[in-house]
PDB file of C-alpha atoms in Angstrom:
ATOM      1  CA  UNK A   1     -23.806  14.437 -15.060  1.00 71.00           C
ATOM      2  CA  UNK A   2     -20.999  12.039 -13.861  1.00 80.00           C
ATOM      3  CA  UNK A   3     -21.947   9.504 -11.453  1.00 89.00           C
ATOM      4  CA  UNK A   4     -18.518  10.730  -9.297  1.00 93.00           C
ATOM      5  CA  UNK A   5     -17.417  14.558  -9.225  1.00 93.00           C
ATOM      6  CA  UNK A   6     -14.595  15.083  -7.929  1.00 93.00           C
ATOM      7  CA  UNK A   7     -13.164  18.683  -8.367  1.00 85.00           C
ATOM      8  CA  UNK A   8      -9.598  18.304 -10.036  1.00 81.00           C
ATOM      9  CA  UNK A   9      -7.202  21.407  -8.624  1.00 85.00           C
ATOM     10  CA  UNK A  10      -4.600  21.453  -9.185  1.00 92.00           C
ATOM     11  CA  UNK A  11      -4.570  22.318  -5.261  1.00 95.00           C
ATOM     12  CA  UNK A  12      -1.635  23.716  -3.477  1.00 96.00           C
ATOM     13  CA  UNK A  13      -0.718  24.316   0.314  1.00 96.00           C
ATOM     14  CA  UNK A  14       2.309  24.818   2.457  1.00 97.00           C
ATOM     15  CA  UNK A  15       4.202  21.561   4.292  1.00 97.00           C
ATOM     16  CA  UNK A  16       2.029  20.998   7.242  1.00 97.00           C
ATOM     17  CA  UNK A  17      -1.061  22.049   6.076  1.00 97.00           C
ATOM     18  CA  UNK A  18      -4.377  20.083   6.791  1.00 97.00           C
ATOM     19  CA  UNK A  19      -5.403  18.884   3.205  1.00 97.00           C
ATOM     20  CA  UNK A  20      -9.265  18.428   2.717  1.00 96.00           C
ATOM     21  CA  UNK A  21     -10.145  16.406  -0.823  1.00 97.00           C
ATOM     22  CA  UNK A  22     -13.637  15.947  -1.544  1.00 96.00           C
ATOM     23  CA  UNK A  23     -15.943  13.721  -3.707  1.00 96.00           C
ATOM     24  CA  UNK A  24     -19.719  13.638  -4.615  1.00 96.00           C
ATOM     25  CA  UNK A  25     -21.755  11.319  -5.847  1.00 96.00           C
ATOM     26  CA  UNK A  26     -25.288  10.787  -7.166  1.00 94.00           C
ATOM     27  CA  UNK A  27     -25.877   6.811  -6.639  1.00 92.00           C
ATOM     28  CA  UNK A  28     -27.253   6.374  -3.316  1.00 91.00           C
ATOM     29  CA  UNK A  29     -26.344   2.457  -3.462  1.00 90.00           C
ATOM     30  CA  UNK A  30     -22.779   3.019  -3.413  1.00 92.00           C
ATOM     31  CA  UNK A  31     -21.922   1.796   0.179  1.00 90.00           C
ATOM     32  CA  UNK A  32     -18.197   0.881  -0.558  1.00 90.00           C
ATOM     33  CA  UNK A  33     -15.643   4.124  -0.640  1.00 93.00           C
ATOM     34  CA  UNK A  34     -12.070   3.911  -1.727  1.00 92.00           C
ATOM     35  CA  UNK A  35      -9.260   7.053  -1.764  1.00 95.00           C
ATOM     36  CA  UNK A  36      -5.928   6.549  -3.976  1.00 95.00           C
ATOM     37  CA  UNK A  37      -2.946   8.109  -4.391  1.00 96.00           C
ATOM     38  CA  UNK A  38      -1.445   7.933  -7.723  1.00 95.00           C
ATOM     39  CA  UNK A  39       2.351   9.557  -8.475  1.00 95.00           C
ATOM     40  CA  UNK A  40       2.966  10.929 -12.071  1.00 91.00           C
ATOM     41  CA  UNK A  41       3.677   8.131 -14.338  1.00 88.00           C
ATOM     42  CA  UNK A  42       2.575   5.284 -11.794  1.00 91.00           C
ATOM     43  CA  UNK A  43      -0.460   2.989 -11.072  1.00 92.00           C
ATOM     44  CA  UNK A  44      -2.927   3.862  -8.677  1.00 93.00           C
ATOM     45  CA  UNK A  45      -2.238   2.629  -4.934  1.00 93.00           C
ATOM     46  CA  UNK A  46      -5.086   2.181  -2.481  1.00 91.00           C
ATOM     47  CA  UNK A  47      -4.748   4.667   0.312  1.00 94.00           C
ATOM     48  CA  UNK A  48      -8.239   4.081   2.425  1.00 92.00           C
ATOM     49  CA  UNK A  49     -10.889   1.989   2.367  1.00 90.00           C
ATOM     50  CA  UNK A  50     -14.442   2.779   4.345  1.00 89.00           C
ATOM     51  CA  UNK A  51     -17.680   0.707   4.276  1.00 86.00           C
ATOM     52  CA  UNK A  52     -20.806   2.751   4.465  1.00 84.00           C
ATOM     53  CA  UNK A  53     -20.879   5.896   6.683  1.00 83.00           C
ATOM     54  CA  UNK A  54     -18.641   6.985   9.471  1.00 84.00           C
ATOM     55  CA  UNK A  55     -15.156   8.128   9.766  1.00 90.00           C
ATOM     56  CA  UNK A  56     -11.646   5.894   9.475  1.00 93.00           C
ATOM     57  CA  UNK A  57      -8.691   6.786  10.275  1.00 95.00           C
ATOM     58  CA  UNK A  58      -4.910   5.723   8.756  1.00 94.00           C
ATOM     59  CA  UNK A  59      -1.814   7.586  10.637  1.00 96.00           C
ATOM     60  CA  UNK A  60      -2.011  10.991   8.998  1.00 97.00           C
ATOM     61  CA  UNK A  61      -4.688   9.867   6.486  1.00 97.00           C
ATOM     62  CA  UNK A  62      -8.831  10.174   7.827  1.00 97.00           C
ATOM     63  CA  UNK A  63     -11.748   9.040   5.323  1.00 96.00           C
ATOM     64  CA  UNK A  64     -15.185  10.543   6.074  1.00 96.00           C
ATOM     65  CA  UNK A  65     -18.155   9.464   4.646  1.00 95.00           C
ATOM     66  CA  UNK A  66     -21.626  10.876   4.594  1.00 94.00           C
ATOM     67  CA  UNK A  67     -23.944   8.749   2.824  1.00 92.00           C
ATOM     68  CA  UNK A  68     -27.374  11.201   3.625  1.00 92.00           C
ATOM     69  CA  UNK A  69     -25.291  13.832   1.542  1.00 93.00           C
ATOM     70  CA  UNK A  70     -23.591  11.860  -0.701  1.00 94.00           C
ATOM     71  CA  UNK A  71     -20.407  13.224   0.165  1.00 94.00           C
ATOM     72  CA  UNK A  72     -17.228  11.513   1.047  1.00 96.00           C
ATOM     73  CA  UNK A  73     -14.096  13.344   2.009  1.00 96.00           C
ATOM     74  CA  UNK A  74     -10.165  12.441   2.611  1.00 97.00           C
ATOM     75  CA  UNK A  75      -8.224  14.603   4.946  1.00 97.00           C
ATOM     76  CA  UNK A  76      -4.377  14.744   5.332  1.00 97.00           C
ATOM     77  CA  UNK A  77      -2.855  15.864   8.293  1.00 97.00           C
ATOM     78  CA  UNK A  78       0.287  17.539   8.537  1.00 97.00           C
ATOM     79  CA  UNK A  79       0.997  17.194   4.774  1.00 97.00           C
ATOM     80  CA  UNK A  80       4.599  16.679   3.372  1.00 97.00           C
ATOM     81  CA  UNK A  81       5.939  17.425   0.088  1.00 97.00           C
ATOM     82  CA  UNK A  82       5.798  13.625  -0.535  1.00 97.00           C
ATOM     83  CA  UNK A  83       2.293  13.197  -0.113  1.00 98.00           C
ATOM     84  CA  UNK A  84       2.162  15.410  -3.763  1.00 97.00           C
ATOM     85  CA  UNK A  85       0.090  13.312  -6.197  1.00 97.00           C
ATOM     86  CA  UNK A  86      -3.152  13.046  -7.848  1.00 95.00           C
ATOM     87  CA  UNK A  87      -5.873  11.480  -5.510  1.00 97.00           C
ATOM     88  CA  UNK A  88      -8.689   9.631  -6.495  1.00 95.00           C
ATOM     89  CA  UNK A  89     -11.980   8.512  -4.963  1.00 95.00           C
ATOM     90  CA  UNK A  90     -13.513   5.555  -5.865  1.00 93.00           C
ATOM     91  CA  UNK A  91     -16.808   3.740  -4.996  1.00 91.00           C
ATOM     92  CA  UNK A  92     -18.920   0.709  -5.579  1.00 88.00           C
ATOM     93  CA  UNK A  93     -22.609  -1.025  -4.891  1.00 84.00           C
ATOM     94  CA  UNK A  94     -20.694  -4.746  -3.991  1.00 78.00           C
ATOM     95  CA  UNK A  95     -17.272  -4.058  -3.080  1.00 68.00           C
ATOM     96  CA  UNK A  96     -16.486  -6.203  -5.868  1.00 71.00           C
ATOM     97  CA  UNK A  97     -13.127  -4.428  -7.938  1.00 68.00           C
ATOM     98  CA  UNK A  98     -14.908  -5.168 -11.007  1.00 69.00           C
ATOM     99  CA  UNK A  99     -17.456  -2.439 -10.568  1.00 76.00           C
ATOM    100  CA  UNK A 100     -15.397   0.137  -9.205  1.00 85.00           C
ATOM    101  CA  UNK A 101     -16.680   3.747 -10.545  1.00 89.00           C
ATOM    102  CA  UNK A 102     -13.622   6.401  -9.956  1.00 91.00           C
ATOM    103  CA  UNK A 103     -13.588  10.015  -9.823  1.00 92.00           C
ATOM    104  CA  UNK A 104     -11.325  12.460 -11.996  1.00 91.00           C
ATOM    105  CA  UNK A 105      -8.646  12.814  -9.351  1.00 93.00           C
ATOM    106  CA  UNK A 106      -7.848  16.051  -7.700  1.00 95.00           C
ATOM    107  CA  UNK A 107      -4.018  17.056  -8.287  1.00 94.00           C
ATOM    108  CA  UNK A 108      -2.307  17.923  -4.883  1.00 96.00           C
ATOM    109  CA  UNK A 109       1.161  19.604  -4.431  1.00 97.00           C
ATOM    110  CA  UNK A 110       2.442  20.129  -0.807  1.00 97.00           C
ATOM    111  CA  UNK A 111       5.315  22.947  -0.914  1.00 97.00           C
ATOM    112  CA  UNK A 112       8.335  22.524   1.274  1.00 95.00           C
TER     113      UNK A 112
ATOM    114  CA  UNK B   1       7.717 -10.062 -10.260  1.00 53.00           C
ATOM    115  CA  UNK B   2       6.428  -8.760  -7.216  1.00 78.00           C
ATOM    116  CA  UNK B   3       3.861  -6.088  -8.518  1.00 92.00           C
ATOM    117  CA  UNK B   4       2.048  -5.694 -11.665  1.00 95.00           C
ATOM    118  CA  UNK B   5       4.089  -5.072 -14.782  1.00 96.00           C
ATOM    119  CA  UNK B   6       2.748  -4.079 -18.334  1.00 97.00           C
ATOM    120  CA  UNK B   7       4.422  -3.380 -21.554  1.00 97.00           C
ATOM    121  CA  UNK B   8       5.731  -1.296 -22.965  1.00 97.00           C
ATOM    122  CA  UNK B   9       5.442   1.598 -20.666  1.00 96.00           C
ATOM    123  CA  UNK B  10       5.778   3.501 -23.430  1.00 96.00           C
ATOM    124  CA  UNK B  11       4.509   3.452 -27.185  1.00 97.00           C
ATOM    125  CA  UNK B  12       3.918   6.152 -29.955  1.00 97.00           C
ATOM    126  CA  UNK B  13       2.209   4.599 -33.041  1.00 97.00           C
ATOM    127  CA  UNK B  14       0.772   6.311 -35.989  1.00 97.00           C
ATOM    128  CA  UNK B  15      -3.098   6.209 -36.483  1.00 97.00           C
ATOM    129  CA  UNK B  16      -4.118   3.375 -38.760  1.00 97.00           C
ATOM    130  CA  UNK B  17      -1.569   0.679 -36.812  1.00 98.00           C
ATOM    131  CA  UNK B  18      -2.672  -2.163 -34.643  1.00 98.00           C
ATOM    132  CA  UNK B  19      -0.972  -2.383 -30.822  1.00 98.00           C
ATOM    133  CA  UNK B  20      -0.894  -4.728 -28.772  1.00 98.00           C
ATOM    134  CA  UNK B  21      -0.208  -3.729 -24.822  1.00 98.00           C
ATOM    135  CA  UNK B  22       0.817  -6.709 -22.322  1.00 98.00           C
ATOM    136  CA  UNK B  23      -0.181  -7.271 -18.596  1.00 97.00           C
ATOM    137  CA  UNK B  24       2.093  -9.851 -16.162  1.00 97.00           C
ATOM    138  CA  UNK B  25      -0.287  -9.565 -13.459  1.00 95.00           C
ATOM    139  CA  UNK B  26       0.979 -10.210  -9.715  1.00 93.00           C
ATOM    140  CA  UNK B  27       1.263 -14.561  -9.226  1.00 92.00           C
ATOM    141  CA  UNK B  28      -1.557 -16.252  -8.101  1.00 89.00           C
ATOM    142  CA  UNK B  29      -4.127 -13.419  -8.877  1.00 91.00           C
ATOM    143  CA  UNK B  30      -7.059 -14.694 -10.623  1.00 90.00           C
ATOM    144  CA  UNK B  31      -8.689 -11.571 -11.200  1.00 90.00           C
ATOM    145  CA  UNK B  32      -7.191  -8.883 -13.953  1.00 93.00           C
ATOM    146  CA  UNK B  33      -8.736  -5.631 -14.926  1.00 93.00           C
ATOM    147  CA  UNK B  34      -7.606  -3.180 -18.153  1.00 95.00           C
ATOM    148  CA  UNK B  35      -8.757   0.389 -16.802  1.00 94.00           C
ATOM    149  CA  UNK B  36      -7.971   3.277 -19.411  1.00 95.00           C
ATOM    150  CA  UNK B  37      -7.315   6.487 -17.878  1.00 94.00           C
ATOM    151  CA  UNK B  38      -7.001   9.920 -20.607  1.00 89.00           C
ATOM    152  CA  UNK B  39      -6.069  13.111 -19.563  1.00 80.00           C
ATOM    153  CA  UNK B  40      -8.099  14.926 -16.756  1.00 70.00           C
ATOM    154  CA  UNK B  41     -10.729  11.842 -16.598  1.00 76.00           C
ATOM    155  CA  UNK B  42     -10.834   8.803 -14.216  1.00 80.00           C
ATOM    156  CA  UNK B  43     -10.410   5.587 -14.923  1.00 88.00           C
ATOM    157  CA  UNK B  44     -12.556   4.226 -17.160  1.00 90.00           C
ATOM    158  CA  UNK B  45     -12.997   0.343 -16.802  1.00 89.00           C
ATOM    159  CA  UNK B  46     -12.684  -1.813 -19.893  1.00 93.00           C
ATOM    160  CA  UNK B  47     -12.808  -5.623 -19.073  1.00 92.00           C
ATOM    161  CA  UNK B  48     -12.433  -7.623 -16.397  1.00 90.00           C
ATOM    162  CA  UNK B  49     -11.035 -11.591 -16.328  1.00 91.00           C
ATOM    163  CA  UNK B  50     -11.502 -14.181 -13.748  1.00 89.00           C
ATOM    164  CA  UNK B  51      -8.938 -16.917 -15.018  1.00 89.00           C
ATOM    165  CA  UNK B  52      -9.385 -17.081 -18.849  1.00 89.00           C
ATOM    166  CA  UNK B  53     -12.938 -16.343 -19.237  1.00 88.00           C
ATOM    167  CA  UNK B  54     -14.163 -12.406 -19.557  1.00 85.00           C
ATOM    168  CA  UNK B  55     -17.621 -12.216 -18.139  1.00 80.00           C
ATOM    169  CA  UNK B  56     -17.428  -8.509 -18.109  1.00 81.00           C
ATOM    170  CA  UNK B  57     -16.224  -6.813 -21.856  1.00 83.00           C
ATOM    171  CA  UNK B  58     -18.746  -4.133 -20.825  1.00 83.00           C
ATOM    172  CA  UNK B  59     -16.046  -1.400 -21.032  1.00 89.00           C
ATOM    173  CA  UNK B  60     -14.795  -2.102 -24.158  1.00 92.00           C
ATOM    174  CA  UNK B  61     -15.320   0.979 -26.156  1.00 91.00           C
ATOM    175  CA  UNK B  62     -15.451  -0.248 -29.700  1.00 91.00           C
ATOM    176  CA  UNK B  63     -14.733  -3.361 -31.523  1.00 93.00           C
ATOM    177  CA  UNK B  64     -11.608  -2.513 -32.636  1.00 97.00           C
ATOM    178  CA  UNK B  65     -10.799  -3.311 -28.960  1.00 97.00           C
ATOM    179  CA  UNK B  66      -9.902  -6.913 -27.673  1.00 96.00           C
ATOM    180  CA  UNK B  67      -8.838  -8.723 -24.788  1.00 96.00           C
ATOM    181  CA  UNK B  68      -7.094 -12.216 -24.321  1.00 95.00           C
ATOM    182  CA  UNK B  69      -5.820 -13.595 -20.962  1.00 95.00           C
ATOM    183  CA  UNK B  70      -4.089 -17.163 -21.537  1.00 90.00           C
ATOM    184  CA  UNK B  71      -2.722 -19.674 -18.654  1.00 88.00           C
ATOM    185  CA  UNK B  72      -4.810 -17.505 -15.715  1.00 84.00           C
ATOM    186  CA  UNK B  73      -1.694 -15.300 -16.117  1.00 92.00           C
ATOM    187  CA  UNK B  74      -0.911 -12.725 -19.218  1.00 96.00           C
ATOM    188  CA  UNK B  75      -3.085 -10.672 -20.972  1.00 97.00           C
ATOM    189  CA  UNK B  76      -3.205  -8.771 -24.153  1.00 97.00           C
ATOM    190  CA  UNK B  77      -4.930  -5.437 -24.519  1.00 97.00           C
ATOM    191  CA  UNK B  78      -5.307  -5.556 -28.835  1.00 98.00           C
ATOM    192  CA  UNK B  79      -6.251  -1.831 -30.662  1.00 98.00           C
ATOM    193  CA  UNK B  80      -6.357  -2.320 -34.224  1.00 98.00           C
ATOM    194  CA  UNK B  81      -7.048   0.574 -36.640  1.00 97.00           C
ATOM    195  CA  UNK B  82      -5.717   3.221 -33.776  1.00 97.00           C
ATOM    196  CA  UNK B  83      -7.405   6.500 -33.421  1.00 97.00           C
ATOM    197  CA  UNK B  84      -6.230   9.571 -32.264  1.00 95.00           C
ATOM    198  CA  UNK B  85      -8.782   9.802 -29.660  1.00 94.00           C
ATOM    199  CA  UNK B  86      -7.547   5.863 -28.151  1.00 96.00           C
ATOM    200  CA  UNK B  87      -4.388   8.495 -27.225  1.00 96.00           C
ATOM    201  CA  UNK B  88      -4.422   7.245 -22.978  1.00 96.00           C
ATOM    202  CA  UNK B  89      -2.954   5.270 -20.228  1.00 96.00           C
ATOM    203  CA  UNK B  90      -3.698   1.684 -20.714  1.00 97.00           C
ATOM    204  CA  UNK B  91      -3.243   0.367 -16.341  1.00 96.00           C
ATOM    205  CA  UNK B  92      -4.048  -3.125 -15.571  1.00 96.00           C
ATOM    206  CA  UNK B  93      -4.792  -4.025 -12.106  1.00 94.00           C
ATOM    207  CA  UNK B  94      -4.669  -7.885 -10.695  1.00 92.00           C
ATOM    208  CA  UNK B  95      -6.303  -8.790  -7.255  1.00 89.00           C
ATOM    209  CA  UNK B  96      -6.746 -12.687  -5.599  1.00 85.00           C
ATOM    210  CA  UNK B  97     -10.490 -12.497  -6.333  1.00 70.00           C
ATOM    211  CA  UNK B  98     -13.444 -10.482  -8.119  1.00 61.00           C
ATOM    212  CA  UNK B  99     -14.845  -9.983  -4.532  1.00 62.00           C
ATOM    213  CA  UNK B 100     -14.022  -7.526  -2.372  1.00 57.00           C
ATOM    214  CA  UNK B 101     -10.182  -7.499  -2.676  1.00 64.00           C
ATOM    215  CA  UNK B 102      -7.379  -4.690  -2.754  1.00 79.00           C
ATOM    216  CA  UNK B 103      -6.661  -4.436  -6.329  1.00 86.00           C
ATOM    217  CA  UNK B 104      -3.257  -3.733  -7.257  1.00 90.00           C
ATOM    218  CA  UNK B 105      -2.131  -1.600 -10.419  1.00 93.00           C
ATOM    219  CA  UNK B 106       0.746  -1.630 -12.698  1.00 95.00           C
ATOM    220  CA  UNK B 107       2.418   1.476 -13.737  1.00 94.00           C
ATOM    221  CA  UNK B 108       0.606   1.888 -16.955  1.00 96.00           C
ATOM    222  CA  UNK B 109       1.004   1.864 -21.145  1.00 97.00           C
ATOM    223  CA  UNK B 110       1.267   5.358 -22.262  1.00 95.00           C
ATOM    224  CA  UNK B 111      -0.298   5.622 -25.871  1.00 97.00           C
ATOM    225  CA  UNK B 112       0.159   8.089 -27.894  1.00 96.00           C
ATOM    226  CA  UNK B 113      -1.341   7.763 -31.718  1.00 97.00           C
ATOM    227  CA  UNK B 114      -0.140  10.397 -34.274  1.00 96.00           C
TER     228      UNK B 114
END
């Protein structure tokens, strides 16, 4: 079993749409949570960036984390075709880059 | 430059060959990763410098892998004796420290070994 699961899609929704992307994770001393957006043949850019439980929100862009599930969860709001990528959830014990541990990415396409 | 940049972004070898896949990470970072990222998997960390010195080469998935960074700056991701299955995305990602800083990628070295 992988330390992150993260289901991969491909998803698909109409412009507009609330998009919910979703992670597990079995290592309870993760307590640093990371969501980013990557476009086809680019790096990775960081999107959001929580510490322990609780909600943040970015414009358009919420991160939700539930550390007594082991759940975290990115929501888009009113989703444009440009928001299309692959997303990826990433977490870590320290903080520290170095020990990052990254899920699969889940493909999103928003459809004008 | 103003962001990471690697090279080549692109590079088909045959299996057998030795590559070698550069990283210009952004100025003044001291910190530089090598992630490798294959088809429908996350990124898998390989090695990790602070300045020169690699304290972390936990990732590394063989010895036919190797790392340099020289001058706190460059750094060379070596494969010698390719395999099909080292076929991935080679992204290197510089931030100002190993602690908890935004890391910032470049856009990649797409292998491909026939």
């Amino acid at each position: 079993q992988k330390e992150v699961e993260q289901d991969p899609g491909p998803l698909s929704v109409p412009e507009g749409a609330i998009v919910s992307l979703n992670c597990t994770y079995s290592n309870s001393a993760f307590q640093y949570f990371m969501w980013y957006r990557q476009y086809s043949r680019k790096g990775p850019e960081l999107l959001m960036y929580t510490y322990s439980s609780g909600n943040k929100e970015d414009g358009r862009f919420t991160a939700q984390v539930d550390k007594s599930s082991k759940y975290i969860s990115l929501f888009i709001r009113d989703s444009q075709p440009s928001d299309s990528a692959t997303y990826l959830c990433a977490m870590s014990h320290s903080g520290s880059a170095r020990q990052l541990t990254f899920g699969s990415g889940t493909q999103l396409t928003v459809l004008p | 430059g103003a962001g990471v940049s690697q090279s080549p972004s692109n590079k088909v070898t045959e299996k057998g060959k030795d590559v070698e896949l550069r990283c210009d990470p952004i100025s003044g970072h001291t910190a530089l990763y090598w992630y490798r990222q294959s088809l429908g998997q996350g990124l898998e960390f390989l090695i990790y410098f602070q300045g020169n010195s690699a304290p972390d080469k936990s990732g590394l998935p063989s010895d036919r892998f190797s790392a340099e960074r020289t001058g706190g700056s460059v750094s060379t991701l070596t494969i010698q004796r390719t395999q099909q299955e080292d076929s991935a995305v080679y992204l290197c990602a510089s931030s100002a420290g190993q602690g908890r800083n935004t890391i910032y990628f470049g856009e990649g070295s797409w292998l491909t070994v026939v």
